[in-house]
PDB file of C-alpha atoms and ligand atoms in Angstrom:
ATOM      1  CA  UNK T   1      77.960 -78.469  12.904  1.00 70.00           C
ATOM      2  CA  UNK T   2      76.865 -75.867  10.799  1.00 89.00           C
ATOM      3  CA  UNK T   3      74.243 -75.211   8.425  1.00 95.00           C
ATOM      4  CA  UNK T   4      75.075 -73.061   5.396  1.00 97.00           C
ATOM      5  CA  UNK T   5      72.362 -70.755   3.213  1.00 97.00           C
ATOM      6  CA  UNK T   6      70.972 -72.625   0.334  1.00 98.00           C
ATOM      7  CA  UNK T   7      71.441 -70.608  -2.884  1.00 98.00           C
ATOM      8  CA  UNK T   8      67.942 -70.114  -4.814  1.00 98.00           C
ATOM      9  CA  UNK T   9      67.134 -70.238  -8.449  1.00 97.00           C
ATOM     10  CA  UNK T  10      68.020 -66.863 -10.019  1.00 97.00           C
ATOM     11  CA  UNK T  11      71.442 -66.687  -7.960  1.00 98.00           C
ATOM     12  CA  UNK T  12      74.252 -66.662 -10.478  1.00 98.00           C
ATOM     13  CA  UNK T  13      76.618 -69.058  -8.470  1.00 98.00           C
ATOM     14  CA  UNK T  14      74.057 -71.746  -9.384  1.00 98.00           C
ATOM     15  CA  UNK T  15      74.782 -71.050 -13.245  1.00 98.00           C
ATOM     16  CA  UNK T  16      79.038 -71.430 -13.013  1.00 98.00           C
ATOM     17  CA  UNK T  17      81.043 -74.066 -13.551  1.00 98.00           C
ATOM     18  CA  UNK T  18      82.813 -75.679 -10.374  1.00 98.00           C
ATOM     19  CA  UNK T  19      86.215 -76.179 -10.093  1.00 98.00           C
ATOM     20  CA  UNK T  20      87.903 -79.682  -9.174  1.00 98.00           C
ATOM     21  CA  UNK T  21      89.279 -79.807  -5.624  1.00 98.00           C
ATOM     22  CA  UNK T  22      92.965 -80.404  -5.407  1.00 97.00           C
ATOM     23  CA  UNK T  23      93.726 -81.021  -1.749  1.00 97.00           C
ATOM     24  CA  UNK T  24      91.395 -82.261   0.765  1.00 98.00           C
ATOM     25  CA  UNK T  25      92.508 -80.077   3.572  1.00 97.00           C
ATOM     26  CA  UNK T  26      90.432 -78.950   6.904  1.00 97.00           C
ATOM     27  CA  UNK T  27      88.539 -76.603   4.897  1.00 97.00           C
ATOM     28  CA  UNK T  28      87.205 -79.279   2.561  1.00 98.00           C
ATOM     29  CA  UNK T  29      86.206 -81.674   5.479  1.00 98.00           C
ATOM     30  CA  UNK T  30      84.428 -78.769   7.144  1.00 98.00           C
ATOM     31  CA  UNK T  31      82.637 -78.008   3.831  1.00 98.00           C
ATOM     32  CA  UNK T  32      81.546 -81.672   3.648  1.00 98.00           C
ATOM     33  CA  UNK T  33      80.252 -81.800   7.194  1.00 98.00           C
ATOM     34  CA  UNK T  34      78.130 -78.323   6.739  1.00 98.00           C
ATOM     35  CA  UNK T  35      76.938 -79.916   3.254  1.00 98.00           C
ATOM     36  CA  UNK T  36      75.320 -83.123   4.931  1.00 98.00           C
ATOM     37  CA  UNK T  37      74.153 -80.911   7.869  1.00 98.00           C
ATOM     38  CA  UNK T  38      72.459 -78.664   5.446  1.00 98.00           C
ATOM     39  CA  UNK T  39      71.011 -81.230   3.321  1.00 98.00           C
ATOM     40  CA  UNK T  40      69.547 -83.451   6.129  1.00 97.00           C
ATOM     41  CA  UNK T  41      68.089 -80.237   7.736  1.00 97.00           C
ATOM     42  CA  UNK T  42      66.471 -79.282   4.478  1.00 96.00           C
ATOM     43  CA  UNK T  43      65.019 -82.978   4.052  1.00 95.00           C
ATOM     44  CA  UNK T  44      67.051 -82.964   1.057  1.00 96.00           C
ATOM     45  CA  UNK T  45      68.489 -86.346  -0.670  1.00 96.00           C
ATOM     46  CA  UNK T  46      71.654 -84.668  -2.318  1.00 98.00           C
ATOM     47  CA  UNK T  47      73.186 -81.304  -2.268  1.00 98.00           C
ATOM     48  CA  UNK T  48      75.863 -79.916  -4.390  1.00 98.00           C
ATOM     49  CA  UNK T  49      78.557 -77.342  -3.430  1.00 98.00           C
ATOM     50  CA  UNK T  50      77.371 -74.500  -5.792  1.00 98.00           C
ATOM     51  CA  UNK T  51      73.973 -74.799  -3.830  1.00 98.00           C
ATOM     52  CA  UNK T  52      75.731 -73.243  -0.658  1.00 98.00           C
ATOM     53  CA  UNK T  53      77.837 -70.834  -2.897  1.00 98.00           C
ATOM     54  CA  UNK T  54      80.921 -72.984  -3.204  1.00 98.00           C
ATOM     55  CA  UNK T  55      82.150 -73.373  -6.827  1.00 98.00           C
ATOM     56  CA  UNK T  56      83.993 -76.915  -6.239  1.00 98.00           C
ATOM     57  CA  UNK T  57      83.405 -80.155  -7.618  1.00 98.00           C
ATOM     58  CA  UNK T  58      81.695 -81.853  -4.603  1.00 98.00           C
ATOM     59  CA  UNK T  59      78.285 -83.458  -3.833  1.00 98.00           C
ATOM     60  CA  UNK T  60      76.704 -85.240  -0.845  1.00 98.00           C
ATOM     61  CA  UNK T  61      73.754 -87.675  -1.724  1.00 98.00           C
ATOM     62  CA  UNK T  62      71.824 -89.752   1.013  1.00 98.00           C
ATOM     63  CA  UNK T  63      68.559 -91.413  -0.627  1.00 97.00           C
ATOM     64  CA  UNK T  64      68.137 -93.707   2.466  1.00 96.00           C
ATOM     65  CA  UNK T  65      70.921 -95.789   2.242  1.00 93.00           C
ATOM     66  CA  UNK T  66      73.675 -93.761   3.999  1.00 97.00           C
ATOM     67  CA  UNK T  67      75.663 -90.535   3.281  1.00 98.00           C
ATOM     68  CA  UNK T  68      77.958 -90.452   0.222  1.00 98.00           C
ATOM     69  CA  UNK T  69      80.221 -87.811  -0.034  1.00 98.00           C
ATOM     70  CA  UNK T  70      81.629 -87.512  -3.483  1.00 98.00           C
ATOM     71  CA  UNK T  71      84.630 -85.150  -4.422  1.00 98.00           C
ATOM     72  CA  UNK T  72      85.518 -84.784  -8.030  1.00 98.00           C
ATOM     73  CA  UNK T  73      82.791 -87.022  -9.225  1.00 98.00           C
ATOM     74  CA  UNK T  74      82.712 -88.271 -12.927  1.00 98.00           C
ATOM     75  CA  UNK T  75      80.340 -90.175 -14.608  1.00 98.00           C
ATOM     76  CA  UNK T  76      82.497 -92.957 -16.750  1.00 98.00           C
ATOM     77  CA  UNK T  77      79.387 -95.045 -18.259  1.00 98.00           C
ATOM     78  CA  UNK T  78      75.754 -94.529 -18.435  1.00 98.00           C
ATOM     79  CA  UNK T  79      72.863 -96.435 -20.023  1.00 98.00           C
ATOM     80  CA  UNK T  80      69.089 -97.020 -19.944  1.00 98.00           C
ATOM     81  CA  UNK T  81      66.593 -94.375 -19.489  1.00 98.00           C
ATOM     82  CA  UNK T  82      64.146 -93.829 -16.629  1.00 98.00           C
ATOM     83  CA  UNK T  83      61.358 -91.046 -16.369  1.00 97.00           C
ATOM     84  CA  UNK T  84      60.418 -89.624 -12.940  1.00 95.00           C
ATOM     85  CA  UNK T  85      59.826 -86.478 -10.902  1.00 94.00           C
ATOM     86  CA  UNK T  86      62.583 -84.609  -9.230  1.00 96.00           C
ATOM     87  CA  UNK T  87      62.439 -81.382  -6.890  1.00 95.00           C
ATOM     88  CA  UNK T  88      65.638 -79.320  -5.851  1.00 97.00           C
ATOM     89  CA  UNK T  89      66.272 -77.431  -2.835  1.00 97.00           C
ATOM     90  CA  UNK T  90      67.752 -74.491  -4.765  1.00 98.00           C
ATOM     91  CA  UNK T  91      64.259 -74.463  -6.847  1.00 96.00           C
ATOM     92  CA  UNK T  92      61.581 -74.657  -4.057  1.00 93.00           C
ATOM     93  CA  UNK T  93      57.967 -75.274  -4.864  1.00 91.00           C
ATOM     94  CA  UNK T  94      58.060 -76.975  -8.153  1.00 94.00           C
ATOM     95  CA  UNK T  95      58.867 -80.279  -9.370  1.00 95.00           C
ATOM     96  CA  UNK T  96      59.282 -81.861 -12.785  1.00 96.00           C
ATOM     97  CA  UNK T  97      59.674 -84.918 -14.865  1.00 96.00           C
ATOM     98  CA  UNK T  98      63.205 -85.293 -16.327  1.00 98.00           C
ATOM     99  CA  UNK T  99      64.437 -88.438 -18.398  1.00 98.00           C
ATOM    100  CA  UNK T 100      67.701 -89.936 -16.647  1.00 98.00           C
ATOM    101  CA  UNK T 101      69.865 -92.806 -17.317  1.00 98.00           C
ATOM    102  CA  UNK T 102      68.733 -95.908 -15.561  1.00 98.00           C
ATOM    103  CA  UNK T 103      72.280 -96.934 -14.685  1.00 98.00           C
ATOM    104  CA  UNK T 104      75.616 -94.956 -14.036  1.00 98.00           C
ATOM    105  CA  UNK T 105      78.986 -95.866 -12.896  1.00 98.00           C
ATOM    106  CA  UNK T 106      80.668 -92.919 -11.526  1.00 98.00           C
ATOM    107  CA  UNK T 107      84.183 -92.331 -10.152  1.00 98.00           C
ATOM    108  CA  UNK T 108      85.001 -90.175  -7.354  1.00 98.00           C
ATOM    109  CA  UNK T 109      87.344 -89.264  -4.441  1.00 98.00           C
ATOM    110  CA  UNK T 110      86.262 -89.812  -0.771  1.00 98.00           C
ATOM    111  CA  UNK T 111      87.073 -87.570   2.206  1.00 97.00           C
ATOM    112  CA  UNK T 112      90.207 -89.859   2.847  1.00 97.00           C
ATOM    113  CA  UNK T 113      91.488 -89.099  -0.415  1.00 97.00           C
ATOM    114  CA  UNK T 114      90.799 -92.860  -1.763  1.00 98.00           C
ATOM    115  CA  UNK T 115      89.250 -93.315  -5.169  1.00 98.00           C
ATOM    116  CA  UNK T 116      86.109 -95.107  -5.316  1.00 98.00           C
ATOM    117  CA  UNK T 117      83.960 -96.681  -8.526  1.00 98.00           C
ATOM    118  CA  UNK T 118      80.221 -97.102  -7.774  1.00 98.00           C
ATOM    119  CA  UNK T 119      77.815 -98.814 -10.218  1.00 98.00           C
ATOM    120  CA  UNK T 120      74.161 -97.858  -9.348  1.00 98.00           C
ATOM    121  CA  UNK T 121      70.714 -97.521 -10.950  1.00 97.00           C
ATOM    122  CA  UNK T 122      67.187 -96.187 -10.240  1.00 97.00           C
ATOM    123  CA  UNK T 123      66.886 -93.441  -7.822  1.00 97.00           C
ATOM    124  CA  UNK T 124      70.470 -93.473  -6.779  1.00 98.00           C
ATOM    125  CA  UNK T 125      71.466 -92.829 -10.415  1.00 98.00           C
ATOM    126  CA  UNK T 126      68.890 -90.137 -10.752  1.00 98.00           C
ATOM    127  CA  UNK T 127      70.294 -88.511  -7.761  1.00 98.00           C
ATOM    128  CA  UNK T 128      73.839 -88.476  -9.035  1.00 98.00           C
ATOM    129  CA  UNK T 129      72.869 -87.118 -12.515  1.00 98.00           C
ATOM    130  CA  UNK T 130      70.966 -84.275 -10.855  1.00 98.00           C
ATOM    131  CA  UNK T 131      73.717 -83.520  -8.448  1.00 98.00           C
ATOM    132  CA  UNK T 132      76.705 -83.640 -10.832  1.00 98.00           C
ATOM    133  CA  UNK T 133      74.325 -81.399 -13.184  1.00 98.00           C
ATOM    134  CA  UNK T 134      74.791 -78.704 -10.472  1.00 98.00           C
ATOM    135  CA  UNK T 135      78.583 -78.691 -10.809  1.00 98.00           C
ATOM    136  CA  UNK T 136      78.177 -77.468 -14.593  1.00 98.00           C
ATOM    137  CA  UNK T 137      75.629 -74.871 -13.876  1.00 98.00           C
ATOM    138  CA  UNK T 138      72.802 -76.903 -14.748  1.00 98.00           C
ATOM    139  CA  UNK T 139      69.469 -77.111 -12.976  1.00 98.00           C
ATOM    140  CA  UNK T 140      66.788 -79.972 -13.360  1.00 98.00           C
ATOM    141  CA  UNK T 141      64.404 -77.508 -14.814  1.00 96.00           C
ATOM    142  CA  UNK T 142      66.373 -76.969 -17.815  1.00 97.00           C
ATOM    143  CA  UNK T 143      65.744 -80.806 -18.705  1.00 97.00           C
ATOM    144  CA  UNK T 144      62.463 -81.351 -17.376  1.00 97.00           C
ATOM    145  CA  UNK T 145      59.792 -81.937 -20.088  1.00 96.00           C
ATOM    146  CA  UNK T 146      57.216 -81.296 -17.781  1.00 95.00           C
ATOM    147  CA  UNK T 147      56.997 -78.961 -14.625  1.00 95.00           C
ATOM    148  CA  UNK T 148      54.637 -79.042 -11.845  1.00 93.00           C
ATOM    149  CA  UNK T 149      53.812 -76.737  -8.703  1.00 90.00           C
ATOM    150  CA  UNK T 150      53.724 -77.911  -5.400  1.00 84.00           C
ATOM    151  CA  UNK T 151      49.781 -77.625  -5.666  1.00 87.00           C
ATOM    152  CA  UNK T 152      49.867 -80.043  -8.476  1.00 89.00           C
ATOM    153  CA  UNK T 153      51.870 -82.599  -7.038  1.00 82.00           C
ATOM    154  CA  UNK T 154      49.794 -82.818  -3.851  1.00 84.00           C
ATOM    155  CA  UNK T 155      47.017 -83.159  -5.891  1.00 87.00           C
ATOM    156  CA  UNK T 156      48.465 -86.096  -7.618  1.00 82.00           C
ATOM    157  CA  UNK T 157      49.506 -87.767  -4.380  1.00 78.00           C
ATOM    158  CA  UNK T 158      46.055 -88.111  -3.208  1.00 76.00           C
TER     159      UNK T 158
HETATM  160 ZN1   ZN D 201      69.455 -79.735  -7.337  1.00 95.83          ZN
END
């Protein structure tokens, strides 16, 4: 169990394209463990490897329905539209409204090397899109049509 430092907006590593994982070895398994630990400690619902400075196509997501570890994830199909508020552990203190597909079909490899195809919608679909963008150096704020400060979000929730 180990926590890794979460890279913040302005760090070049967040803007680079990640490379596919070729072999799932001990190093990758440790990275998966550390990414989950780091995400839970930071109270996040998702974390991509570049956010801990590793340019590999790996994301972890838990929107409250258990931990999903996705290696080399790829969106096969997407449709519909949803507009909602997102934040990011790498962009602290702000949130933004982003339009995402309502449904996505994603293919990835799990930690045992097994291929998985997952179809999902709403928040889970949003989280997948957000995390996969990180693998191509894209931050949600690039796509947000409206940004909010932490204070504005707090007021909206009152
Ligand atoms: Zn993020």
